[in-house]
mmCIF file of C-alpha atoms in Angstrom:
data_model
loop_
_atom_site.group_PDB
_atom_site.id
_atom_site.type_symbol
_atom_site.label_atom_id
_atom_site.label_comp_id
_atom_site.label_asym_id
_atom_site.label_seq_id
_atom_site.Cartn_x
_atom_site.Cartn_y
_atom_site.Cartn_z
ATOM 1 C CA ARG C 198 58.309 21.177 131.717
ATOM 2 C CA ASP C 199 56.990 24.124 129.064
ATOM 3 C CA ASN C 200 57.383 23.324 125.338
ATOM 4 C CA VAL C 201 59.758 25.898 125.026
ATOM 5 C CA HIS C 202 63.311 27.164 123.319
ATOM 6 C CA LEU C 203 65.656 29.789 123.117
ATOM 7 C CA ILE C 204 66.037 32.093 120.801
ATOM 8 C CA ASN C 205 68.810 35.218 120.877
ATOM 9 C CA GLY C 206 68.085 34.862 125.237
ATOM 10 C CA VAL C 207 64.398 34.672 125.002
ATOM 11 C CA LEU C 208 62.416 31.682 125.487
ATOM 12 C CA VAL C 209 60.202 31.316 122.750
ATOM 13 C CA ALA C 210 56.480 28.802 122.928
ATOM 14 C CA LYS C 211 57.074 25.828 119.972
ATOM 15 C CA MET C 212 53.967 25.187 117.887
ATOM 16 C CA ASN C 213 52.336 22.159 117.775
ATOM 17 C CA GLN C 214 52.428 20.020 114.939
ATOM 18 C CA ASN C 215 48.605 19.171 113.502
ATOM 19 C CA GLY C 216 48.314 16.261 111.130
ATOM 20 C CA PRO C 217 50.391 17.466 107.545
ATOM 21 C CA HIS C 218 53.366 19.125 109.828
ATOM 22 C CA ALA C 219 54.229 16.514 111.188
ATOM 23 C CA THR C 220 53.688 14.304 107.928
ATOM 24 C CA ALA C 221 55.859 16.462 105.931
ATOM 25 C CA ASP C 222 58.254 17.050 109.484
ATOM 26 C CA LEU C 223 57.668 12.251 108.758
ATOM 27 C CA LEU C 224 58.786 12.662 105.659
ATOM 28 C CA CYS C 225 61.918 14.763 105.197
ATOM 29 C CA ASN C 226 63.208 12.586 107.669
ATOM 30 C CA ALA C 227 63.369 10.064 105.992
ATOM 31 C CA ALA C 228 63.887 11.892 102.030
ATOM 32 C CA LEU C 229 66.833 12.749 104.321
ATOM 33 C CA THR C 230 68.541 10.344 105.431
ATOM 34 C CA ALA C 231 68.674 7.602 102.916
ATOM 35 C CA ILE C 232 70.203 10.716 100.957
ATOM 36 C CA VAL C 233 73.208 11.977 104.321
ATOM 37 C CA PRO C 234 76.547 10.441 102.944
ATOM 38 C CA ALA C 235 78.619 8.335 106.205
ATOM 39 C CA GLY C 236 79.655 11.963 107.837
ATOM 40 C CA TRP C 237 76.350 12.788 108.701
ATOM 41 C CA HIS C 238 73.469 12.438 109.884
ATOM 42 C CA VAL C 239 70.069 13.930 110.202
ATOM 43 C CA ARG C 240 68.252 14.820 114.052
ATOM 44 C CA PRO C 241 65.562 16.191 114.255
ATOM 45 C CA ASP C 242 63.505 18.496 117.033
ATOM 46 C CA LYS C 243 66.940 18.667 118.727
ATOM 47 C CA PRO C 244 69.113 21.720 120.617
ATOM 48 C CA VAL C 245 71.690 23.189 118.443
ATOM 49 C CA ARG C 246 73.745 25.865 120.047
ATOM 50 C CA LEU C 247 73.978 29.584 118.326
ATOM 51 C CA PRO C 248 75.956 32.072 119.298
ATOM 52 C CA PRO C 249 75.372 34.644 121.443
ATOM 53 C CA ASP C 250 72.996 32.840 123.446
ATOM 54 C CA SER C 251 70.064 30.348 121.152
ATOM 55 C CA LYS C 252 69.298 27.212 121.757
ATOM 56 C CA PRO C 253 66.565 26.041 118.356
ATOM 57 C CA GLU C 254 65.346 23.177 118.551
ATOM 58 C CA PRO C 255 64.379 22.822 113.986
ATOM 59 C CA ASP C 256 62.298 20.384 112.573
ATOM 60 C CA GLN C 257 64.756 18.909 110.879
ATOM 61 C CA CYS C 258 68.811 19.359 111.015
ATOM 62 C CA VAL C 259 71.343 17.348 109.787
ATOM 63 C CA VAL C 260 75.483 17.176 111.895
ATOM 64 C CA ARG C 261 78.412 16.085 111.314
ATOM 65 C CA GLY C 262 79.914 13.293 112.759
ATOM 66 C CA SER C 263 77.442 10.513 115.067
ATOM 67 C CA ILE C 264 75.019 10.240 116.893
ATOM 68 C CA ARG C 265 76.863 9.529 120.159
ATOM 69 C CA ASP C 266 79.077 12.497 119.051
ATOM 70 C CA TYR C 267 76.792 14.291 120.637
ATOM 71 C CA THR C 268 76.283 12.900 123.719
ATOM 72 C CA GLY C 269 77.242 16.571 125.921
ATOM 73 C CA PRO C 270 77.091 19.106 124.500
ATOM 74 C CA GLU C 271 75.155 20.591 121.971
ATOM 75 C CA PRO C 272 76.129 20.500 118.110
ATOM 76 C CA THR C 273 77.097 23.853 117.335
ATOM 77 C CA ALA C 274 76.643 26.250 113.560
ATOM 78 C CA ALA C 275 79.999 25.023 112.747
ATOM 79 C CA ASP C 276 78.517 21.363 113.282
ATOM 80 C CA VAL C 277 76.136 22.000 110.908
ATOM 81 C CA GLY C 278 75.023 21.638 107.477
ATOM 82 C CA LEU C 279 71.479 21.803 106.818
ATOM 83 C CA ILE C 280 68.595 22.554 109.214
ATOM 84 C CA VAL C 281 65.198 22.344 108.088
ATOM 85 C CA GLU C 282 61.361 24.074 109.737
ATOM 86 C CA VAL C 283 58.192 22.802 108.167
ATOM 87 C CA ALA C 284 56.226 26.008 108.216
ATOM 88 C CA ASP C 285 52.175 25.237 108.344
ATOM 89 C CA THR C 286 50.823 27.741 111.041
ATOM 90 C CA SER C 287 54.251 28.575 111.524
ATOM 91 C CA LEU C 288 55.319 30.435 108.420
ATOM 92 C CA LYS C 289 56.162 34.160 109.852
ATOM 93 C CA GLU C 290 58.439 32.333 112.506
ATOM 94 C CA ASP C 291 59.984 30.313 110.671
ATOM 95 C CA ARG C 292 61.093 32.763 108.291
ATOM 96 C CA ALA C 293 61.946 35.243 111.052
ATOM 97 C CA MET C 294 64.670 32.473 112.328
ATOM 98 C CA ALA C 295 66.261 32.795 108.896
ATOM 99 C CA PHE C 296 68.116 35.815 110.024
ATOM 100 C CA VAL C 297 69.459 33.632 113.439
ATOM 101 C CA TYR C 298 70.223 30.839 111.647
ATOM 102 C CA GLY C 299 71.944 33.133 108.840
ATOM 103 C CA ALA C 300 73.435 34.941 111.726
ATOM 104 C CA ALA C 301 75.269 32.484 113.469
ATOM 105 C CA GLY C 302 76.879 30.642 109.712
ATOM 106 C CA ILE C 303 74.628 27.390 109.161
ATOM 107 C CA PRO C 304 75.157 27.286 105.461
ATOM 108 C CA VAL C 305 71.481 25.928 104.416
ATOM 109 C CA TYR C 306 68.624 26.422 105.706
ATOM 110 C CA TRP C 307 65.124 24.717 103.845
ATOM 111 C CA ILE C 308 61.065 25.976 105.024
ATOM 112 C CA ILE C 309 59.134 23.247 103.403
ATOM 113 C CA ASP C 310 55.568 25.407 103.395
ATOM 114 C CA VAL C 311 52.811 23.026 103.119
ATOM 115 C CA ASN C 312 50.221 25.400 102.548
ATOM 116 C CA ALA C 313 51.305 26.920 99.124
ATOM 117 C CA ARG C 314 53.769 23.053 97.720
ATOM 118 C CA GLN C 315 57.202 24.423 97.995
ATOM 119 C CA VAL C 316 60.722 24.821 100.168
ATOM 120 C CA GLU C 317 61.929 27.942 100.258
ATOM 121 C CA VAL C 318 65.442 26.771 99.963
ATOM 122 C CA TYR C 319 68.579 30.332 101.755
ATOM 123 C CA THR C 320 72.103 29.516 101.807
ATOM 124 C CA LEU C 321 74.512 31.256 103.628
ATOM 125 C CA ARG C 322 75.797 34.350 100.819
ATOM 126 C CA GLN C 323 80.097 35.394 101.881
ATOM 127 C CA ALA C 324 80.483 38.251 104.684
ATOM 128 C CA PRO C 325 81.723 41.258 102.168
ATOM 129 C CA ALA C 326 85.416 41.903 102.264
ATOM 130 C CA GLY C 327 87.064 43.067 105.820
ATOM 131 C CA ARG C 328 84.030 42.071 107.735
ATOM 132 C CA GLN C 329 83.756 39.017 110.249
ATOM 133 C CA GLY C 330 80.516 36.230 110.072
ATOM 134 C CA PRO C 331 78.675 35.504 108.255
ATOM 135 C CA GLY C 332 76.683 37.670 105.568
ATOM 136 C CA GLY C 333 73.429 35.829 106.027
ATOM 137 C CA TYR C 334 71.398 34.493 103.288
ATOM 138 C CA GLY C 335 69.920 36.365 100.703
ATOM 139 C CA LYS C 336 66.922 35.635 98.743
ATOM 140 C CA PRO C 337 65.665 32.209 98.575
ATOM 141 C CA ARG C 338 65.574 29.793 95.717
ATOM 142 C CA VAL C 339 62.035 28.412 95.693
ATOM 143 C CA PHE C 340 61.695 25.215 94.466
ATOM 144 C CA LYS C 341 57.611 24.288 94.280
ATOM 145 C CA ASP C 342 55.765 20.844 94.036
ATOM 146 C CA GLY C 343 57.339 18.648 90.626
ATOM 147 C CA GLN C 344 60.637 20.160 91.154
ATOM 148 C CA SER C 345 63.636 18.493 93.381
ATOM 149 C CA MET C 346 66.398 20.474 94.968
ATOM 150 C CA PRO C 347 69.342 20.093 95.656
ATOM 151 C CA VAL C 348 70.870 18.189 99.260
ATOM 152 C CA VAL C 349 74.975 20.479 99.633
ATOM 153 C CA LEU C 350 76.735 19.806 102.298
ATOM 154 C CA ASP C 351 79.845 21.366 102.343
ATOM 155 C CA GLY C 352 79.332 23.172 99.624
ATOM 156 C CA VAL C 353 78.980 19.419 98.046
ATOM 157 C CA GLU C 354 76.325 18.650 96.238
ATOM 158 C CA VAL C 355 75.147 14.864 97.556
ATOM 159 C CA GLY C 356 71.764 14.199 96.162
ATOM 160 C CA GLN C 357 68.568 15.236 95.721
ATOM 161 C CA ILE C 358 65.045 15.875 97.320
ATOM 162 C CA ALA C 359 61.968 16.216 94.969
ATOM 163 C CA VAL C 360 59.828 19.038 96.711
ATOM 164 C CA THR C 361 56.353 15.991 96.318
ATOM 165 C CA ASP C 362 58.253 13.368 98.403
ATOM 166 C CA ILE C 363 58.261 15.209 101.531
ATOM 167 C CA LEU C 364 55.225 17.171 101.146
ATOM 168 C CA PRO C 365 51.535 15.276 103.031
#
């Protein structure tokens, strides 16, 4: 009954959402839902199974298939196109999650920084030649209030979202 999720084999307390966090979360959900093409759906605040032993519950997650495809096992990294976390008091923790998501092979990770009024976009880089597994994320691109950012699924831009549209 505790409000926790599993990160690298450790139960970690989830943060409570305040007004700005909740508003940005809902605005992001609406913007993603409007743009995500057939064959994908938006999955808010639900678990994703990541190797070797993580089961985070990101604020928003764009996942292959339909909602009913996951009545059994949770989606895995291979099913996920984009993960979004909203940060107002949790920026340090959300940036640390970039290591978890990048190591698992999540292609794109957004951090909506409510306080700085910007979105950090992390994109998976290729693993060096001869090395297995994802290469993790490089330096994030930062999109500020007034700019638009691409929504990329399977390496294809499916649309753009204005940063202003997902900020409280």
